[in-house]
Amino acid sequence: GIVHMCGGVGALVGAATVGARSGRFDEGAGEAFAPHSLPLIVLGTFILWFGWYGFNCGSTLSMKATADGTMAAQVAMNTTLSAASCGLSVLALRFLVQRGKYDIGGMCN
């Protein structure tokens, strides 16, 4: 839709204007890009997750009938279960791949 098109074009213009991070793609910089503040990553994830409830449940557009409330509740449950199951799946898979190390940044991503 038009909202995603505007956001994508704005992001493309911003990325082209700012350019790549200095030193990020130099020789010897390494492929891994480690997060620098896990508490802020987790906080940002919860803020984004909380915003999904207003957007996703609010997409039912009304709460006049019982069916509308039931639909909004189902949307909220789907939002919760999908985000939580994906996050926990990534956490478990990364734990197995990295041989006993938890990857909170990967889970939040």
CSV table of C-alpha atoms in Angstrom, one decimal:
chain,number,residue,atom,x,y,z
A,1,GLY,CA,0.0,0.0,0.0
A,2,ILE,CA,0.8,3.6,-0.1
A,3,VAL,CA,2.0,3.7,3.6
A,4,HIS,CA,4.6,1.1,3.0
A,5,MET,CA,5.7,2.7,-0.3
A,6,CYS,CA,6.2,6.0,1.4
A,7,GLY,CA,8.2,4.4,4.3
A,8,GLY,CA,10.3,2.4,1.8
A,9,VAL,CA,11.1,5.4,-0.4
A,10,GLY,CA,11.9,7.5,2.7
A,11,ALA,CA,14.2,4.8,4.0
A,12,LEU,CA,16.0,4.5,0.7
A,13,VAL,CA,16.5,8.3,0.4
A,14,GLY,CA,17.8,8.4,4.0
A,15,ALA,CA,20.2,5.5,3.5
A,16,ALA,CA,21.5,7.0,0.2
A,17,THR,CA,22.0,10.4,1.9
A,18,VAL,CA,23.7,9.1,5.0
A,19,GLY,CA,25.7,6.4,3.3
A,20,ALA,CA,27.4,3.4,4.8
A,21,ARG,CA,28.9,3.5,8.3
A,22,SER,CA,32.5,4.4,8.4
A,23,GLY,CA,34.7,1.4,9.0
A,24,ARG,CA,31.8,-1.1,8.8
A,25,PHE,CA,32.9,-2.6,5.5
A,26,ASP,CA,36.6,-2.2,5.7
A,27,GLU,CA,39.0,-5.2,5.4
A,28,GLY,CA,39.3,-7.0,8.7
A,29,ALA,CA,36.2,-5.4,10.2
A,30,GLY,CA,34.6,-8.9,10.5
A,31,GLU,CA,31.3,-10.2,9.3
A,32,ALA,CA,29.6,-10.2,12.7
A,33,PHE,CA,28.0,-7.0,13.9
A,34,ALA,CA,27.5,-7.4,17.7
A,35,PRO,CA,24.8,-5.4,19.4
A,36,HIS,CA,26.1,-2.9,21.9
A,37,SER,CA,23.2,-2.5,24.4
A,38,LEU,CA,21.0,-5.6,25.0
A,39,PRO,CA,18.8,-3.7,27.5
A,40,LEU,CA,18.0,-1.1,24.9
A,41,ILE,CA,17.3,-3.8,22.3
A,42,VAL,CA,14.9,-5.6,24.6
A,43,LEU,CA,13.2,-2.3,25.5
A,44,GLY,CA,12.8,-1.4,21.9
A,45,THR,CA,11.4,-4.8,21.1
A,46,PHE,CA,8.8,-4.5,23.8
A,47,ILE,CA,7.8,-1.0,22.7
A,48,LEU,CA,7.4,-2.2,19.2
A,49,TRP,CA,5.4,-5.3,20.3
A,50,PHE,CA,3.2,-3.1,22.4
A,51,GLY,CA,2.5,-0.9,19.4
A,52,TRP,CA,1.4,-3.9,17.4
A,53,TYR,CA,-1.5,-4.3,19.7
A,54,GLY,CA,-2.8,-0.8,18.9
A,55,PHE,CA,-2.3,-1.3,15.2
A,56,ASN,CA,-3.4,-4.9,14.8
A,57,CYS,CA,-6.3,-4.9,17.2
A,58,GLY,CA,-7.3,-1.5,16.1
A,59,SER,CA,-7.5,-2.7,12.5
A,60,THR,CA,-10.9,-4.2,13.3
A,61,LEU,CA,-12.1,-0.6,13.1
A,62,SER,CA,-14.9,-0.8,15.6
A,63,MET,CA,-16.0,-2.4,18.8
A,64,LYS,CA,-19.8,-1.9,18.5
A,65,ALA,CA,-20.8,-5.6,18.5
A,66,THR,CA,-19.7,-8.6,20.4
A,67,ALA,CA,-18.3,-10.1,17.2
A,68,ASP,CA,-16.0,-7.1,16.8
A,69,GLY,CA,-14.6,-7.5,20.3
A,70,THR,CA,-14.1,-11.2,19.7
A,71,MET,CA,-12.2,-10.5,16.5
A,72,ALA,CA,-10.0,-8.0,18.3
A,73,ALA,CA,-9.3,-10.5,21.0
A,74,GLN,CA,-8.4,-13.1,18.4
A,75,VAL,CA,-6.1,-10.7,16.7
A,76,ALA,CA,-4.4,-9.8,20.0
A,77,MET,CA,-3.9,-13.5,20.7
A,78,ASN,CA,-2.4,-14.1,17.3
A,79,THR,CA,-0.1,-11.2,17.7
A,80,THR,CA,1.1,-12.5,21.1
A,81,LEU,CA,1.5,-16.1,20.0
A,82,SER,CA,3.2,-15.4,16.7
A,83,ALA,CA,5.8,-13.0,18.1
A,84,ALA,CA,6.5,-15.1,21.2
A,85,SER,CA,6.7,-18.4,19.3
A,86,CYS,CA,9.1,-17.0,16.7
A,87,GLY,CA,11.3,-15.3,19.3
A,88,LEU,CA,11.5,-18.5,21.4
A,89,SER,CA,12.2,-20.6,18.3
A,90,VAL,CA,15.1,-18.4,17.2
A,91,LEU,CA,16.4,-18.4,20.8
A,92,ALA,CA,16.3,-22.2,20.9
A,93,LEU,CA,17.9,-22.6,17.5
A,94,ARG,CA,20.6,-20.1,18.1
A,95,PHE,CA,21.3,-21.8,21.5
A,96,LEU,CA,21.8,-25.1,19.7
A,97,VAL,CA,23.9,-23.7,16.8
A,98,GLN,CA,26.1,-21.6,19.1
A,99,ARG,CA,26.6,-24.6,21.5
A,100,GLY,CA,25.2,-23.3,24.7
A,101,LYS,CA,25.2,-19.5,24.2
A,102,TYR,CA,21.9,-17.5,24.3
A,103,ASP,CA,21.5,-14.9,21.6
A,104,ILE,CA,19.1,-12.3,23.0
A,105,GLY,CA,19.7,-9.9,20.1
A,106,GLY,CA,18.8,-12.6,17.6
A,107,MET,CA,15.6,-13.4,19.6
A,108,CYS,CA,14.6,-9.7,19.6
A,109,ASN,CA,15.3,-9.4,15.9
